[in-house]
Short mmCIF file of C-alpha atoms in Angstrom, two decimals:
data_model
loop_
_atom_site.label_atom_id
_atom_site.label_comp_id
_atom_site.label_asym_id
_atom_site.label_seq_id
_atom_site.Cartn_x
_atom_site.Cartn_y
_atom_site.Cartn_z
CA MET D 13 141.35 129.37 123.36
CA GLY D 14 144.18 130.25 125.84
CA LYS D 15 143.20 132.07 128.38
CA VAL D 16 143.62 135.85 128.58
CA PHE D 17 144.68 138.11 131.58
CA ALA D 18 143.85 142.29 131.20
CA VAL D 19 146.37 143.23 134.04
CA GLY D 20 147.31 146.76 136.39
CA VAL D 21 150.97 147.06 136.25
CA GLY D 22 151.42 150.03 138.94
CA PRO D 23 152.20 153.72 137.95
CA GLY D 24 155.18 153.58 136.10
CA SER D 25 157.47 151.83 138.66
CA PRO D 26 158.77 148.03 138.84
CA LYS D 27 157.83 147.83 142.51
CA TYR D 28 154.51 148.74 142.34
CA VAL D 29 153.46 145.76 140.71
CA THR D 30 151.48 143.22 142.51
CA GLU D 31 153.15 140.29 143.50
CA ILE D 32 150.27 138.19 141.09
CA VAL D 33 150.74 139.89 138.36
CA LYS D 34 154.56 139.37 137.58
CA GLU D 35 153.17 135.05 137.90
CA ILE D 36 150.71 135.37 135.46
CA VAL D 37 153.50 138.26 133.31
CA LEU D 38 156.15 134.76 133.93
CA ASN D 39 153.94 132.39 133.42
CA SER D 40 152.21 133.59 130.13
CA ASP D 41 153.51 133.68 126.54
CA ILE D 42 152.79 136.59 124.87
CA VAL D 43 151.97 139.93 125.25
CA ILE D 44 150.58 143.27 123.73
CA GLY D 45 150.69 147.14 125.14
CA TYR D 46 152.41 150.34 124.99
CA LYS D 47 155.23 151.02 125.56
CA TYR D 48 155.65 152.94 128.54
CA THR D 49 153.91 149.79 130.08
CA LEU D 50 155.77 147.49 128.97
CA ASN D 51 159.04 148.62 130.74
CA THR D 52 157.11 148.61 133.25
CA ILE D 53 157.80 145.17 133.67
CA GLU D 54 160.52 144.59 130.58
CA THR D 55 162.29 142.91 132.95
CA LEU D 56 159.43 140.10 133.11
CA LEU D 57 159.77 139.93 129.09
CA LYS D 58 162.78 137.32 128.13
CA ASN D 59 161.29 135.00 125.93
CA LYS D 60 157.83 136.29 125.23
CA GLU D 61 156.44 136.94 121.99
CA ILE D 62 156.04 140.22 122.37
CA HIS D 63 153.72 143.07 120.46
CA GLU D 64 154.78 146.32 120.95
CA VAL D 65 151.60 148.21 119.83
CA THR D 66 149.95 152.33 119.61
CA MET D 67 146.79 153.18 119.19
CA LYS D 68 145.99 153.45 115.73
CA ASP D 69 147.28 149.77 115.53
CA GLN D 70 146.35 147.53 118.51
CA GLU D 71 143.08 146.76 117.19
CA ASP D 72 145.11 144.86 113.71
CA ALA D 73 147.59 143.04 117.24
CA TYR D 74 144.10 142.17 118.88
CA GLN D 75 142.99 140.68 116.24
CA LYS D 76 146.40 138.70 114.56
CA VAL D 77 146.69 137.23 118.48
CA SER D 78 143.29 135.99 118.41
CA LYS D 79 143.54 134.02 115.04
CA THR D 80 146.79 132.61 116.49
CA ILE D 81 146.68 131.99 120.73
CA GLY D 82 145.75 128.36 120.32
CA ASN D 83 146.34 127.15 123.60
CA LYS D 84 148.67 130.18 124.78
CA THR D 85 148.09 132.61 127.43
CA CYS D 86 148.30 136.40 126.23
CA VAL D 87 148.56 139.59 128.98
CA ILE D 88 147.32 142.47 128.38
CA PRO D 89 149.29 144.74 130.86
CA PHE D 90 147.70 148.34 131.70
CA THR D 91 149.35 151.00 133.73
CA GLY D 92 147.92 151.63 137.18
CA ASP D 93 145.06 149.55 137.63
CA VAL D 94 143.09 147.60 134.61
CA ASN D 95 139.63 148.66 136.01
CA PHE D 96 139.93 152.64 135.60
CA SER D 97 140.25 154.89 133.28
CA GLU D 98 140.62 151.70 130.56
CA SER D 99 137.06 149.91 130.80
CA GLU D 100 137.05 151.60 126.19
CA VAL D 101 139.77 149.02 125.81
CA VAL D 102 139.08 146.56 128.02
CA ASP D 103 135.60 145.87 126.77
CA ARG D 104 137.11 145.50 123.53
CA LEU D 105 139.09 142.85 124.59
CA ILE D 106 135.52 141.19 125.42
CA GLU D 107 134.67 141.31 122.50
CA ILE D 108 137.02 139.99 120.81
CA PHE D 109 139.06 137.14 123.23
CA GLY D 110 135.59 136.73 124.99
CA ASP D 111 136.89 135.22 128.95
CA VAL D 112 139.35 138.24 129.35
CA GLN D 113 139.86 137.78 133.01
CA ILE D 114 141.18 141.39 134.65
CA ILE D 115 143.60 141.80 137.57
CA PRO D 116 143.51 144.56 139.38
CA GLY D 117 146.82 146.72 139.64
CA ILE D 118 147.64 149.95 141.76
CA SER D 119 146.57 152.98 140.34
CA SER D 120 147.80 155.96 139.78
CA ILE D 121 145.23 157.83 141.38
CA GLN D 122 145.70 156.09 145.16
CA VAL D 123 149.40 156.47 145.57
CA ALA D 124 148.52 160.66 143.94
CA ALA D 125 145.74 160.72 146.92
CA SER D 126 148.28 159.25 149.39
CA LYS D 127 150.97 161.77 148.27
CA ALA D 128 148.55 164.83 148.96
CA ARG D 129 146.51 162.97 152.05
CA VAL D 130 143.12 163.10 150.23
CA PRO D 131 141.21 160.26 151.35
CA ILE D 132 140.01 158.53 148.17
CA ASP D 133 136.76 157.01 150.58
CA LYS D 134 135.57 161.67 151.18
CA SER D 135 136.40 162.85 147.35
CA LYS D 136 135.12 162.61 143.32
CA VAL D 137 137.48 160.28 141.21
CA ILE D 138 136.77 161.68 138.06
CA THR D 139 138.62 160.48 135.21
CA MET D 140 138.52 162.36 131.27
CA HIS D 141 140.92 160.25 129.85
CA ILE D 142 138.27 158.68 127.65
CA SER D 143 137.42 159.30 123.39
CA THR D 144 133.12 160.01 124.07
CA SER D 145 132.46 163.09 125.36
CA ILE D 146 133.43 164.39 128.41
CA GLU D 147 130.68 167.26 128.86
CA GLU D 148 128.37 165.70 131.44
CA LYS D 149 131.69 165.30 133.86
CA LYS D 150 132.60 168.75 133.59
CA LEU D 151 129.40 169.12 135.34
CA GLU D 152 130.19 165.87 137.67
CA LEU D 153 133.82 168.00 138.18
CA GLN D 154 131.41 171.66 139.18
CA LYS D 155 129.01 169.56 141.24
CA ALA D 156 131.90 167.96 143.48
CA LEU D 157 133.90 171.29 143.59
CA ILE D 158 129.86 173.15 144.46
CA ASP D 159 129.79 169.74 147.09
CA GLY D 160 133.04 170.28 148.41
CA PHE D 161 134.66 167.01 147.51
CA SER D 162 137.92 166.98 147.47
CA VAL D 163 138.60 165.90 143.28
CA ILE D 164 140.83 162.98 141.82
CA LEU D 165 141.60 163.71 138.10
CA VAL D 166 142.93 162.24 135.16
CA PRO D 167 142.64 164.80 132.36
CA ARG D 168 143.00 163.82 128.61
CA PRO D 169 145.85 164.75 126.27
CA TRP D 170 144.18 165.37 122.37
CA PRO D 171 146.67 167.44 120.98
CA LYS D 172 146.24 166.09 117.89
CA GLU D 173 142.81 167.90 118.32
CA PRO D 174 142.25 170.77 120.60
CA SER D 175 138.81 171.00 121.01
CA LYS D 176 139.29 167.35 122.68
CA HIS D 177 142.72 168.79 125.02
CA PHE D 178 141.46 168.68 128.26
CA MET D 179 144.96 168.96 130.30
CA GLN D 180 145.53 171.69 133.52
CA SER D 181 145.38 174.66 131.60
CA GLU D 182 142.00 173.95 130.21
CA ILE D 183 140.47 172.48 133.38
CA ALA D 184 141.55 175.97 135.01
CA THR D 185 140.00 178.45 132.50
CA TYR D 186 136.86 176.30 132.26
CA LEU D 187 136.63 176.84 135.83
CA LYS D 188 137.40 180.59 135.63
CA ASP D 189 134.78 180.36 132.78
CA GLN D 190 132.22 178.55 134.94
CA GLY D 191 132.52 181.15 138.18
CA PHE D 192 135.02 179.51 140.40
CA ASP D 193 137.32 181.37 142.64
CA THR D 194 140.03 179.68 140.78
CA SER D 195 142.87 181.82 142.70
CA ASN D 196 140.96 180.05 145.83
CA MET D 197 140.95 176.78 144.80
CA LYS D 198 144.12 174.10 146.59
CA VAL D 199 145.81 172.01 143.69
CA HIS D 200 148.51 169.26 143.03
CA VAL D 201 149.74 167.64 140.30
CA PHE D 202 151.69 164.59 140.31
CA GLU D 203 153.66 164.25 137.16
CA PHE D 204 155.19 160.78 136.39
CA LEU D 205 154.32 158.79 139.53
CA THR D 206 156.98 156.47 141.36
CA THR D 207 159.41 156.89 138.79
CA ASP D 208 162.64 158.87 139.08
CA LYS D 209 160.52 161.76 136.82
CA GLU D 210 158.17 161.49 139.55
CA THR D 211 157.57 165.55 139.52
CA HIS D 212 154.65 167.58 142.11
CA PHE D 213 153.23 170.84 141.73
CA VAL D 214 151.09 172.21 145.20
CA GLY D 215 149.11 175.42 144.09
CA LYS D 216 146.00 177.54 143.23
CA VAL D 217 143.71 175.79 140.33
CA LYS D 218 144.42 179.29 138.39
CA ASP D 219 148.19 179.41 138.32
CA LEU D 220 147.17 175.99 136.22
CA GLU D 221 146.02 178.56 133.33
CA VAL D 222 149.66 179.06 131.81
CA LYS D 223 151.17 175.77 132.63
CA GLN D 224 150.95 172.90 130.76
CA PHE D 225 152.04 169.57 131.33
CA SER D 226 152.72 165.43 130.54
CA ASP D 227 149.92 163.62 129.05
CA LEU D 228 151.06 161.10 132.65
CA SER D 229 149.91 163.27 134.93
CA VAL D 230 146.97 163.15 138.00
CA MET D 231 145.14 166.57 139.17
CA VAL D 232 144.66 166.23 143.22
CA PHE D 233 141.72 169.36 144.55
CA ASP D 234 142.08 169.23 147.65
CA GLN D 235 139.11 170.40 150.09
CA THR D 236 140.01 167.99 153.25
CA LYS D 237 138.80 168.84 156.91
CA LEU D 238 140.25 166.20 158.99
CA GLU D 239 137.91 163.90 160.43
CA SER D 240 139.40 162.68 162.89
CA TYR D 241 138.11 159.51 165.58
CA ILE D 242 138.52 161.97 168.26
CA ASN D 243 135.49 164.65 167.36
CA PHE D 244 133.36 162.21 167.08
CA LYS D 245 132.95 160.99 170.94
#
């Protein structure tokens, strides 16, 4: 079988695609990806065999390519970093193709943390963007906030099944129902990071109860306190 790469192409702007990922894509024969992700690297896709997929038909594409790949090189690009919030798909690729080389990218959580000036090493990073139960992750969110951590969070869009839909408005309501004073909790919401459609909301968690955001959004609960080296002399 040929080579298979799972690569991160950054949050959306071509400027955030790393040089190593550009090189791998340029030297590939086959590219399988979602429309938004393919658009990020569209200038690198000339003369490639392209499979644009959705959640419904990605399995068919992977199976088809696995049977015909021969000695070719196949790239599966992921928005952001392939190592974050994509494990369910990556695990399936390993099941199908066996040896999959993983190349990291710049994640939207990194960009969101930078824009909010919230250090990742003093925060909890949580993704709700999974198909399995998120009940444990909800408890993890509560504990992190109670313990005083900032939280960088990827919500879960699931409009076709409201019981699984857990976006900003649902998160705000959930925290209020759990006894949190959401009127005093600072939060950022970023959409379409690094693109010309980027937006930035900053306010209180309570404000989110009546707001709707896109699938491509990241939340940052800001509980950061400045702790510079000068304070430890």
